Coordinates of N, CA, C and O in Angstrom, one line a residue:
M1 N 27.4 100.8 -251.7 CA 28.1 100.6 -251.4 C 29.2 100.6 -250.1 O 29.6 102.0 -249.7
T2 N 29.5 100.2 -248.8 CA 30.5 100.4 -247.7 C 32.0 100.4 -247.8 O 32.3 99.3 -248.4
L3 N 32.1 101.7 -247.5 CA 33.9 101.6 -247.6 C 34.2 100.6 -245.6 O 33.9 102.3 -245.5
A4 N 34.8 100.1 -245.5 CA 35.4 99.6 -244.5 C 36.4 98.6 -244.3 O 36.8 98.2 -245.8
L5 N 37.6 99.0 -243.6 CA 38.2 98.1 -243.2 C 38.2 97.0 -242.2 O 37.3 97.5 -241.5
D6 N 38.8 96.5 -242.8 CA 38.8 94.3 -242.0 C 39.4 95.7 -240.5 O 40.4 95.7 -240.1
A7 N 38.7 94.6 -239.6 CA 39.0 94.9 -238.0 C 40.3 94.8 -237.6 O 40.9 95.1 -237.0
T8 N 41.6 93.7 -237.8 CA 42.3 93.4 -238.1 C 43.4 94.2 -239.1 O 45.0 94.0 -238.9
Y9 N 43.0 95.2 -239.2 CA 44.0 95.6 -240.9 C 45.2 96.8 -239.8 O 46.2 96.8 -240.3
F10 N 44.8 97.4 -239.2 CA 45.6 98.5 -238.7 C 46.8 97.7 -237.7 O 48.2 97.8 -237.3
A11 N 46.2 96.2 -236.8 CA 47.1 95.8 -236.0 C 48.3 95.1 -237.2 O 49.5 95.2 -236.8
G12 N 47.9 94.5 -238.4 CA 48.7 94.1 -239.6 C 49.6 95.2 -240.0 O 50.9 94.8 -240.7
L13 N 49.0 96.7 -240.2 CA 50.1 97.6 -240.6 C 51.2 97.7 -240.0 O 52.6 97.9 -240.0
G14 N 50.4 97.9 -238.8 CA 51.6 97.9 -237.1 C 52.6 97.1 -237.4 O 53.8 97.3 -237.4
R15 N 52.6 96.0 -237.5 CA 53.2 94.7 -237.9 C 54.4 95.2 -238.8 O 55.6 94.6 -238.7
G16 N 53.7 95.4 -239.5 CA 54.6 95.5 -240.8 C 55.3 96.5 -241.1 O 56.8 96.6 -241.0
V17 N 55.0 97.6 -240.4 CA 55.9 99.0 -239.8 C 56.6 98.7 -239.1 O 58.1 98.8 -239.1
G18 N 56.9 98.0 -238.0 CA 57.7 97.2 -237.5 C 59.4 96.5 -237.3 O 59.7 96.6 -237.5
A19 N 58.6 95.6 -238.4 CA 59.0 94.8 -239.4 C 60.4 95.3 -240.3 O 61.5 95.0 -240.4
I20 N 60.0 96.5 -240.6 CA 60.3 97.5 -242.1 C 62.1 98.1 -240.6 O 62.9 97.6 -241.0
L21 N 61.2 98.2 -239.8 CA 62.3 99.8 -239.2 C 63.2 99.2 -238.3 O 64.6 98.7 -238.8
L22 N 62.8 97.0 -237.5 CA 63.5 96.4 -237.2 C 64.7 95.8 -238.4 O 65.8 96.1 -237.6
Y23 N 64.2 95.7 -239.3 CA 65.3 94.6 -241.0 C 65.9 95.9 -241.4 O 67.1 95.8 -241.3
A24 N 65.5 97.0 -241.0 CA 66.1 98.7 -241.6 C 67.3 98.3 -240.2 O 68.4 98.9 -240.9
L25 N 67.3 98.3 -239.4 CA 68.1 98.7 -238.7 C 69.5 97.5 -238.2 O 70.7 97.8 -238.1
L26 N 68.9 96.4 -238.3 CA 69.4 95.2 -238.7 C 71.0 95.4 -239.8 O 71.8 95.2 -239.8
G27 N 70.3 95.8 -240.8 CA 71.1 95.4 -242.3 C 72.0 97.0 -242.2 O 72.7 96.8 -242.1
A28 N 71.3 98.3 -241.5 CA 72.3 99.3 -241.5 C 73.9 98.6 -240.7 O 74.3 99.3 -240.8
L29 N 73.1 98.3 -239.4 CA 74.1 97.8 -237.9 C 75.2 96.7 -239.2 O 76.3 96.7 -239.1
L30 N 74.4 95.8 -240.0 CA 75.4 94.5 -240.3 C 76.6 95.2 -241.9 O 77.6 95.4 -241.8
M31 N 75.9 96.6 -242.2 CA 76.6 97.4 -243.2 C 77.8 98.3 -242.4 O 78.9 98.1 -243.2
L32 N 77.7 98.4 -241.3 CA 78.3 98.7 -240.6 C 79.5 98.3 -240.2 O 80.9 98.5 -239.9
I33 N 79.6 97.2 -239.7 CA 80.1 95.8 -239.3 C 80.8 95.9 -240.6 O 82.1 95.7 -240.4
G34 N 80.3 95.3 -241.5 CA 80.8 95.7 -242.9 C 81.8 96.2 -243.1 O 83.0 96.1 -243.2
F35 N 81.5 97.5 -243.3 CA 82.7 98.5 -243.6 C 83.8 98.7 -242.7 O 84.8 98.3 -242.4
W36 N 83.1 98.1 -241.0 CA 84.6 98.5 -240.4 C 85.7 96.9 -240.8 O 86.6 97.1 -240.2
A37 N 84.9 95.8 -240.6 CA 85.4 94.8 -241.0 C 86.5 94.5 -242.8 O 87.9 95.1 -242.2
I38 N 86.1 95.6 -243.5 CA 86.6 95.8 -244.5 C 87.4 97.2 -244.8 O 88.7 97.1 -244.6
D39 N 87.7 97.8 -243.5 CA 88.4 99.4 -242.8 C 89.6 98.3 -242.5 O 90.9 98.5 -242.2
V40 N 89.4 97.5 -241.6 CA 90.4 97.0 -240.4 C 91.0 96.1 -240.8 O 92.4 96.1 -240.7
T41 N 90.6 95.2 -242.1 CA 91.4 94.1 -242.9 C 92.4 95.3 -244.2 O 92.7 94.3 -245.1
T42 N 92.0 96.3 -244.9 CA 92.7 97.0 -245.7 C 94.1 98.3 -244.7 O 93.3 98.5 -244.3
P43 N 94.6 98.3 -246.0 CA 95.9 98.9 -245.5 C 95.1 100.6 -245.8 O 94.2 101.1 -246.1
G44 N 95.7 101.7 -244.4 CA 94.9 102.7 -244.5 C 94.0 102.7 -243.7 O 92.8 101.8 -243.5
K45 N 93.6 104.2 -243.3 CA 91.9 104.0 -243.1 C 90.9 104.3 -243.8 O 90.9 105.4 -244.2
L46 N 89.9 103.6 -244.5 CA 89.0 103.5 -245.7 C 88.0 104.7 -245.3 O 87.8 105.0 -246.5
N47 N 87.7 104.8 -243.8 CA 86.7 105.7 -243.8 C 87.9 107.7 -243.7 O 86.4 108.1 -244.5
Q48 N 88.1 107.9 -243.8 CA 89.1 108.9 -244.4 C 89.4 108.6 -245.5 O 89.0 109.8 -246.2
L49 N 89.8 107.5 -246.1 CA 90.2 107.8 -247.6 C 88.6 107.7 -248.5 O 88.5 108.6 -249.3
V50 N 87.5 107.3 -248.1 CA 86.8 107.7 -248.9 C 85.7 109.0 -248.6 O 85.7 109.7 -249.5
R51 N 85.6 109.8 -247.1 CA 85.3 111.3 -247.1 C 86.5 112.9 -248.1 O 86.1 113.3 -247.9
D52 N 88.1 112.1 -248.0 CA 88.4 112.4 -248.9 C 88.5 112.3 -250.6 O 89.3 112.9 -251.2
G53 N 87.3 111.2 -251.0 CA 86.7 111.0 -252.3 C 87.4 110.3 -253.7 O 87.4 110.5 -254.1
K54 N 88.9 109.4 -252.6 CA 89.5 108.6 -253.5 C 88.6 107.4 -254.0 O 88.2 107.0 -253.2
P55 N 88.6 107.8 -255.0 CA 87.7 106.8 -256.3 C 88.0 105.0 -256.0 O 86.7 104.7 -255.9
G56 N 89.3 104.9 -255.9 CA 89.6 103.5 -255.4 C 88.6 102.7 -254.0 O 88.2 101.9 -253.9
A57 N 89.0 103.6 -252.9 CA 88.2 103.8 -251.9 C 86.2 103.5 -252.1 O 85.6 103.0 -251.0
V58 N 85.8 104.6 -252.4 CA 84.6 104.9 -252.4 C 84.1 103.3 -253.2 O 83.3 103.2 -253.6
V59 N 84.4 103.2 -254.8 CA 84.2 101.4 -255.5 C 84.4 100.7 -254.4 O 83.1 100.2 -254.6
V60 N 85.2 100.1 -253.5 CA 85.1 99.2 -252.8 C 84.3 99.0 -252.0 O 83.7 98.0 -251.5
T61 N 84.3 100.6 -251.9 CA 83.2 100.9 -250.2 C 81.8 100.5 -250.6 O 80.9 99.7 -249.9
S62 N 81.5 100.7 -251.7 CA 80.3 101.5 -252.0 C 80.0 99.3 -252.8 O 79.1 99.1 -252.7
A63 N 81.1 98.6 -253.2 CA 80.6 97.5 -254.0 C 80.3 96.6 -252.3 O 79.7 95.4 -251.7
G64 N 81.1 96.7 -251.7 CA 81.3 95.9 -249.8 C 79.5 96.2 -249.3 O 78.9 95.0 -248.8
M65 N 79.1 97.4 -249.3 CA 78.0 97.3 -249.0 C 76.8 96.9 -249.8 O 76.0 96.6 -249.2
V66 N 76.9 96.6 -251.4 CA 75.3 96.2 -251.7 C 75.9 94.9 -252.0 O 74.7 94.7 -251.5
S67 N 76.9 94.2 -251.7 CA 77.5 92.5 -251.6 C 76.6 92.9 -250.0 O 75.2 91.4 -250.1
M68 N 76.4 93.4 -248.9 CA 75.9 92.6 -248.1 C 74.9 93.3 -247.6 O 73.5 92.3 -247.3
A69 N 73.9 93.9 -249.1 CA 73.0 94.3 -249.2 C 71.7 92.9 -249.9 O 70.7 92.3 -249.1
F70 N 72.4 92.5 -250.5 CA 72.5 91.5 -251.0 C 71.4 90.4 -250.0 O 70.9 89.7 -250.2
I71 N 72.9 89.9 -249.0 CA 72.9 88.6 -248.3 C 71.8 89.2 -247.4 O 70.8 88.7 -246.9
V72 N 71.3 90.4 -247.3 CA 70.4 90.3 -245.7 C 68.9 90.5 -246.7 O 67.7 90.2 -246.3
V73 N 68.9 90.9 -247.5 CA 67.1 91.3 -248.8 C 67.2 89.5 -249.1 O 66.3 89.4 -248.6
I74 N 68.3 88.3 -249.0 CA 67.2 87.6 -249.3 C 67.3 86.3 -247.9 O 66.6 85.8 -247.8
A75 N 68.4 86.8 -247.1 CA 67.9 86.0 -245.5 C 66.5 87.0 -244.9 O 65.6 85.7 -244.8
I76 N 66.0 88.0 -245.8 CA 64.8 88.5 -245.4 C 63.5 87.5 -246.0 O 62.5 87.1 -245.6
F77 N 64.5 87.2 -247.8 CA 63.5 86.6 -248.8 C 62.7 85.9 -247.9 O 61.8 84.7 -247.9
T78 N 63.1 84.9 -247.4 CA 63.5 83.4 -247.2 C 62.9 83.2 -245.7 O 62.6 82.4 -245.1
A79 N 63.0 84.3 -244.7 CA 62.2 84.4 -243.7 C 61.1 84.1 -243.7 O 60.3 83.2 -242.5
S80 N 60.0 84.0 -244.7 CA 58.3 83.0 -244.9 C 58.3 84.9 -243.8 O 56.6 83.9 -243.1
G81 N 58.1 85.2 -243.4 CA 57.3 86.3 -242.9 C 57.7 86.3 -241.6 O 56.4 86.6 -240.8
L82 N 58.0 85.1 -241.2 CA 58.7 85.3 -239.6 C 59.4 85.9 -239.0 O 60.5 85.4 -239.3
L83 N 59.0 87.5 -238.1 CA 60.3 87.9 -238.6 C 61.1 87.6 -237.1 O 62.2 87.7 -237.2
L84 N 60.4 86.8 -235.8 CA 62.1 86.7 -235.6 C 63.0 85.6 -235.9 O 64.3 85.9 -235.8
E85 N 62.5 84.8 -236.6 CA 64.0 84.1 -237.5 C 64.5 84.9 -238.7 O 65.6 84.4 -239.2
G86 N 63.4 85.9 -239.4 CA 64.1 86.1 -240.6 C 64.8 87.0 -239.7 O 66.3 87.3 -240.8
L87 N 64.7 88.1 -238.5 CA 65.9 88.5 -237.8 C 67.7 87.6 -238.0 O 68.2 88.4 -237.9
L88 N 66.9 86.9 -236.9 CA 68.1 86.2 -236.1 C 68.8 85.5 -237.7 O 70.0 85.5 -238.1
A89 N 68.4 85.5 -238.4 CA 68.9 84.5 -240.1 C 69.9 85.5 -240.7 O 70.7 85.8 -241.0
S90 N 69.0 86.8 -240.7 CA 69.9 88.1 -241.3 C 70.7 88.2 -240.5 O 71.9 88.8 -241.2
L91 N 71.0 88.2 -239.4 CA 71.8 88.8 -238.0 C 73.2 87.4 -238.6 O 74.0 88.0 -238.9
V92 N 73.0 85.9 -238.4 CA 73.5 84.4 -238.6 C 74.4 85.1 -240.5 O 75.6 84.7 -240.5
F93 N 74.0 85.8 -241.0 CA 74.0 85.3 -242.7 C 74.8 86.3 -242.7 O 75.7 86.2 -243.7
G94 N 74.3 87.5 -242.4 CA 75.4 88.9 -242.4 C 76.3 88.7 -241.9 O 77.2 88.7 -242.4
L95 N 76.6 88.0 -240.4 CA 77.8 88.3 -240.4 C 79.0 86.8 -241.3 O 79.9 87.5 -241.2
V96 N 78.4 86.3 -241.3 CA 78.9 85.2 -242.1 C 79.5 85.4 -243.4 O 80.5 85.5 -243.8
G97 N 78.5 86.2 -244.4 CA 78.4 87.0 -244.8 C 79.4 87.6 -245.1 O 80.9 88.2 -246.2
I98 N 80.0 88.6 -243.9 CA 81.0 89.7 -243.7 C 82.6 88.5 -243.5 O 83.6 89.3 -244.4
I99 N 82.0 87.8 -243.1 CA 83.4 86.8 -242.5 C 84.3 86.3 -244.4 O 85.1 86.7 -244.5
A100 N 83.2 85.8 -244.9 CA 83.5 85.5 -246.4 C 83.9 86.5 -246.8 O 84.6 86.5 -248.8
Q101 N 83.2 87.6 -247.3 CA 83.7 88.6 -247.9 C 85.7 89.0 -247.8 O 86.0 89.0 -248.1
V102 N 85.6 88.8 -246.5 CA 86.8 89.8 -246.3 C 88.0 88.6 -246.4 O 88.7 89.1 -247.0
A103 N 87.9 87.5 -246.2 CA 88.6 86.0 -246.6 C 88.9 86.0 -247.6 O 90.0 85.5 -248.3
G104 N 87.8 86.5 -248.7 CA 87.4 86.3 -249.7 C 88.7 87.2 -250.7 O 88.8 87.0 -251.5
V105 N 88.7 88.3 -250.3 CA 89.1 89.1 -250.6 C 90.7 89.4 -250.6 O 92.0 89.5 -251.5
R106 N 90.9 89.2 -249.0 CA 92.1 89.0 -249.2 C 93.4 88.1 -249.7 O 93.8 87.4 -250.1
L107 N 92.4 86.7 -249.3 CA 93.0 85.4 -250.2 C 92.9 85.6 -252.1 O 93.9 85.4 -252.5
L108 N 92.4 86.8 -252.2 CA 92.3 87.0 -253.8 C 93.7 88.3 -253.7 O 94.1 87.8 -255.0
E109 N 93.5 89.1 -253.2 CA 94.6 89.6 -253.4 C 96.1 89.2 -253.0 O 97.1 89.4 -253.4
W110 N 96.5 88.0 -251.9 CA 97.4 87.0 -252.1 C 97.5 86.3 -253.5 O 98.5 86.4 -253.8
V111 N 97.0 86.2 -253.8 CA 97.1 84.8 -255.0 C 97.1 85.8 -255.8 O 98.1 85.3 -256.8
T112 N 96.1 87.3 -256.4 CA 97.2 87.4 -257.5 C 98.1 88.6 -257.6 O 98.5 89.5 -258.4
G113 N 98.8 88.9 -255.9 CA 99.5 89.4 -255.8 C 99.1 91.0 -255.7 O 100.0 92.3 -256.1
I114 N 98.0 91.5 -255.8 CA 97.3 93.1 -255.7 C 97.7 93.7 -254.5 O 97.9 92.6 -253.5
K115 N 98.5 94.7 -254.7 CA 98.1 95.7 -253.3 C 97.5 96.7 -253.3 O 97.4 98.0 -253.8
I116 N 95.7 96.4 -252.7 CA 94.9 96.9 -252.4 C 95.3 98.5 -252.0 O 94.7 98.7 -251.9
G117 N 96.3 98.6 -250.5 CA 96.6 100.3 -250.4 C 96.4 101.3 -250.7 O 95.8 102.0 -251.2
P118 N 97.6 100.9 -252.0 CA 97.6 101.9 -253.5 C 96.7 102.2 -254.4 O 96.5 103.5 -254.6
A119 N 95.9 101.6 -254.2 CA 94.5 101.4 -255.1 C 93.9 102.3 -254.3 O 92.7 103.1 -255.0
L120 N 93.7 102.5 -253.0 CA 92.3 102.2 -252.4 C 93.2 104.4 -252.5 O 91.6 105.1 -252.2
A121 N 94.3 104.2 -251.8 CA 94.6 105.9 -251.6 C 95.2 106.4 -253.3 O 95.2 107.9 -252.5
A122 N 94.7 105.8 -254.4 CA 95.1 106.6 -255.6 C 94.5 108.2 -255.2 O 92.7 107.7 -255.6
D123 N 94.6 108.8 -256.5 CA 93.7 109.7 -256.8 C 92.6 108.9 -257.9 O 91.9 110.0 -258.6
E124 N 93.5 108.6 -258.7 CA 92.5 107.8 -259.6 C 92.2 106.7 -259.4 O 92.7 105.7 -258.5
L125 N 91.0 105.9 -260.7 CA 91.0 104.8 -259.9 C 91.9 103.7 -260.7 O 91.4 103.8 -262.4
L126 N 92.1 102.9 -259.7 CA 93.3 101.8 -260.6 C 92.2 100.8 -260.6 O 91.1 100.4 -260.2
P127 N 92.4 99.8 -261.7 CA 92.0 98.2 -262.4 C 92.3 97.5 -260.8 O 91.1 96.9 -260.8
E128 N 92.8 97.5 -260.5 CA 92.7 96.7 -259.1 C 91.7 97.0 -258.2 O 90.5 96.0 -256.9
A129 N 91.1 98.1 -258.1 CA 89.9 98.3 -257.3 C 89.2 97.7 -258.0 O 87.6 97.4 -257.2
W130 N 88.9 98.4 -258.8 CA 87.5 96.8 -259.9 C 87.5 95.4 -259.9 O 86.2 95.1 -259.5
V131 N 88.8 95.2 -259.6 CA 88.7 93.8 -258.6 C 88.5 93.6 -257.9 O 87.4 92.4 -257.3
V132 N 88.8 94.0 -256.8 CA 88.6 93.8 -255.3 C 86.6 94.5 -255.5 O 85.7 93.5 -254.5
A133 N 86.7 95.3 -255.5 CA 84.9 95.3 -256.2 C 84.4 94.3 -256.6 O 83.2 94.1 -256.2
A134 N 84.6 94.2 -257.5 CA 83.8 92.7 -257.8 C 83.8 91.5 -257.0 O 83.3 90.8 -257.2
T135 N 85.0 91.0 -257.3 CA 85.2 90.5 -255.7 C 83.9 90.8 -254.5 O 83.1 89.9 -254.5
H136 N 84.2 91.3 -254.1 CA 82.9 91.7 -253.0 C 81.2 91.2 -253.5 O 80.9 90.6 -252.5
I137 N 81.2 92.3 -254.4 CA 79.6 91.8 -255.0 C 79.7 89.9 -255.4 O 78.8 89.2 -255.3
A138 N 80.4 89.9 -255.9 CA 80.6 88.4 -256.4 C 80.0 87.7 -255.3 O 79.2 86.6 -255.2
L139 N 80.8 87.5 -254.2 CA 80.9 86.8 -252.9 C 79.9 87.4 -252.7 O 79.0 86.1 -251.2
G140 N 79.4 88.5 -252.3 CA 78.0 88.8 -251.8 C 76.7 87.9 -252.0 O 75.6 87.5 -251.9
L141 N 76.8 88.3 -253.7 CA 75.4 86.9 -254.3 C 75.6 85.4 -254.1 O 75.3 84.7 -254.6
I142 N 77.2 85.1 -254.3 CA 77.4 84.1 -253.8 C 76.6 83.2 -251.9 O 76.1 82.1 -252.4
V143 N 76.8 83.9 -251.6 CA 76.3 84.2 -249.6 C 74.8 84.2 -249.9 O 73.7 83.7 -248.9
A144 N 74.2 85.1 -250.1 CA 73.2 85.1 -251.1 C 72.0 84.4 -251.4 O 71.7 83.8 -251.1
V145 N 72.5 84.1 -252.7 CA 72.8 82.6 -253.5 C 72.1 80.9 -252.1 O 71.6 80.6 -252.5
A146 N 73.6 80.9 -251.8 CA 73.0 80.0 -250.7 C 72.6 79.9 -249.6 O 72.0 78.8 -249.0
I147 N 72.1 81.0 -249.3 CA 71.1 81.2 -248.5 C 69.9 80.6 -248.9 O 68.8 79.6 -247.7
I148 N 69.5 80.6 -250.6 CA 68.2 80.1 -250.6 C 68.9 78.6 -250.5 O 67.7 77.7 -250.8

Protein backbone atom coordinates (compact mmCIF):
# COMPACT_ATOMS: atom_id res chain seq x y z
CA MET A 1 0.00 0.00 0.00
CA THR A 2 1.47 3.33 -1.10
CA LEU A 3 0.69 6.65 0.48
CA ALA A 4 0.90 9.51 -1.98
CA LEU A 5 -0.70 12.86 -2.46
CA ASP A 6 -2.28 13.90 -5.72
CA ALA A 7 -0.02 16.20 -7.74
CA THR A 8 -2.53 19.08 -7.43
CA TYR A 9 -3.00 18.71 -3.68
CA PHE A 10 -0.68 21.51 -2.58
CA ALA A 11 -1.94 23.93 -5.24
CA GLY A 12 -5.51 23.41 -4.05
CA LEU A 13 -4.42 23.72 -0.44
CA GLY A 14 -2.64 27.00 -1.23
CA ARG A 15 -5.73 28.39 -2.99
CA GLY A 16 -7.88 27.42 0.00
CA VAL A 17 -5.54 29.08 2.49
CA GLY A 18 -5.42 32.20 0.30
CA ALA A 19 -9.22 32.30 0.10
CA ILE A 20 -9.53 31.96 3.88
CA LEU A 21 -7.12 34.84 4.42
CA LEU A 22 -8.84 37.08 1.86
CA TYR A 23 -12.33 36.39 3.23
CA ALA A 24 -11.12 36.90 6.81
CA LEU A 25 -9.55 40.22 5.83
CA LEU A 26 -12.70 41.33 4.01
CA GLY A 27 -14.92 40.18 6.88
CA ALA A 28 -12.81 42.08 9.41
CA LEU A 29 -12.87 45.17 7.19
CA LEU A 30 -16.66 45.01 6.85
CA MET A 31 -17.06 44.60 10.60
CA LEU A 32 -14.85 47.63 11.17
CA ILE A 33 -16.88 49.64 8.66
CA GLY A 34 -20.06 48.40 10.35
CA PHE A 35 -18.74 49.43 13.76
CA TRP A 36 -17.78 52.84 12.40
CA ALA A 37 -21.25 53.27 10.85
CA ILE A 38 -22.93 52.38 14.14
CA ASP A 39 -20.54 54.67 16.02
CA VAL A 40 -21.14 57.64 13.70
CA THR A 41 -24.92 57.28 13.76
CA THR A 42 -25.41 56.80 17.50
CA PRO A 43 -25.04 59.40 20.23
CA GLY A 44 -21.72 59.35 22.08
CA LYS A 45 -18.46 57.70 21.17
CA LEU A 46 -19.34 54.03 20.92
CA ASN A 47 -15.72 52.87 20.96
CA GLN A 48 -15.11 54.70 24.24
CA LEU A 49 -18.34 53.38 25.74
CA VAL A 50 -17.28 49.83 24.84
CA ARG A 51 -13.80 50.38 26.31
CA ASP A 52 -15.44 51.74 29.47
CA GLY A 53 -17.44 48.51 29.71
CA LYS A 54 -20.88 50.11 29.39
CA PRO A 55 -23.12 47.04 29.03
CA GLY A 56 -25.61 48.59 26.60
CA ALA A 57 -22.82 49.66 24.26
CA VAL A 58 -21.21 46.23 24.47
CA VAL A 59 -24.48 44.38 23.73
CA VAL A 60 -25.43 46.64 20.80
CA THR A 61 -21.92 46.51 19.33
CA SER A 62 -21.74 42.73 19.71
CA ALA A 63 -25.10 42.30 17.99
CA GLY A 64 -23.95 44.54 15.14
CA MET A 65 -20.80 42.47 14.64
CA VAL A 66 -22.69 39.16 14.73
CA SER A 67 -25.25 40.41 12.23
CA MET A 68 -22.46 41.55 9.88
CA ALA A 69 -20.90 38.10 10.16
CA PHE A 70 -24.23 36.51 9.09
CA ILE A 71 -24.17 38.59 5.92
CA VAL A 72 -20.54 37.83 5.08
CA VAL A 73 -20.96 34.10 5.77
CA ILE A 74 -23.99 33.79 3.49
CA ALA A 75 -22.30 35.84 0.76
CA ILE A 76 -19.32 33.47 0.91
CA PHE A 77 -21.59 30.41 0.97
CA THR A 78 -23.53 31.51 -2.10
CA ALA A 79 -20.36 32.31 -4.09
CA SER A 80 -20.13 28.64 -5.17
CA GLY A 81 -16.36 28.49 -4.74
CA LEU A 82 -15.63 31.34 -7.13
CA LEU A 83 -13.17 33.49 -5.21
CA LEU A 84 -13.37 36.83 -7.03
CA GLU A 85 -17.15 36.70 -7.33
CA GLY A 86 -17.45 35.68 -3.68
CA LEU A 87 -15.24 38.51 -2.48
CA LEU A 88 -17.11 41.05 -4.59
CA ALA A 89 -20.51 39.72 -3.46
CA SER A 90 -19.38 39.79 0.18
CA LEU A 91 -18.20 43.38 -0.18
CA VAL A 92 -21.36 44.61 -1.90
CA PHE A 93 -23.78 42.67 0.31
CA GLY A 94 -21.80 43.67 3.39
CA LEU A 95 -22.00 47.36 2.53
CA VAL A 96 -25.72 47.08 1.74
CA GLY A 97 -26.18 45.23 5.02
CA ILE A 98 -24.45 48.02 6.93
CA ILE A 99 -26.72 50.61 5.32
CA ALA A 100 -29.81 48.46 6.03
CA GLN A 101 -28.82 47.97 9.66
CA VAL A 102 -28.09 51.61 10.36
CA ALA A 103 -31.25 52.80 8.60
CA GLY A 104 -33.41 50.11 10.20
CA VAL A 105 -32.17 50.80 13.72
CA ARG A 106 -32.56 54.55 13.33
CA LEU A 107 -36.09 53.98 11.98
CA LEU A 108 -36.91 51.71 14.93
CA GLU A 109 -35.66 54.36 17.35
CA TRP A 110 -37.79 57.00 15.66
CA VAL A 111 -40.95 54.88 15.52
CA THR A 112 -40.68 53.61 19.11
CA GLY A 113 -39.27 56.79 20.62
CA ILE A 114 -36.27 54.91 22.01
CA LYS A 115 -33.44 57.15 23.14
CA ILE A 116 -30.46 54.88 22.54
CA GLY A 117 -27.78 57.35 23.67
CA PRO A 118 -28.66 57.11 27.38
CA ALA A 119 -29.06 53.32 27.09
CA LEU A 120 -25.57 52.98 25.61
CA ALA A 121 -24.00 55.19 28.27
CA ALA A 122 -25.83 53.67 31.26
CA ASP A 123 -23.93 51.67 33.86
CA GLU A 124 -26.65 49.00 33.78
CA LEU A 125 -28.14 47.14 30.85
CA LEU A 126 -31.41 48.85 29.88
CA PRO A 127 -34.24 47.28 27.84
CA GLU A 128 -33.66 49.74 24.99
CA ALA A 129 -30.22 48.22 24.36
CA TRP A 130 -31.77 44.76 24.01
CA VAL A 131 -34.32 46.06 21.50
CA VAL A 132 -31.61 47.71 19.39
CA ALA A 133 -29.37 44.63 19.63
CA ALA A 134 -32.23 42.36 18.55
CA THR A 135 -32.95 44.70 15.64
CA HIS A 136 -29.34 44.48 14.49
CA ILE A 137 -29.42 40.68 14.56
CA ALA A 138 -32.83 40.52 12.86
CA LEU A 139 -31.74 42.85 10.07
CA GLY A 140 -28.51 40.91 9.62
CA LEU A 141 -30.49 37.69 9.22
CA ILE A 142 -32.94 39.34 6.81
CA VAL A 143 -30.15 40.67 4.60
CA ALA A 144 -28.29 37.36 4.78
CA VAL A 145 -31.33 35.33 3.71
CA ALA A 146 -32.10 37.87 0.98
CA ILE A 147 -28.69 37.04 -0.53
CA ILE A 148 -29.77 33.42 -1.01
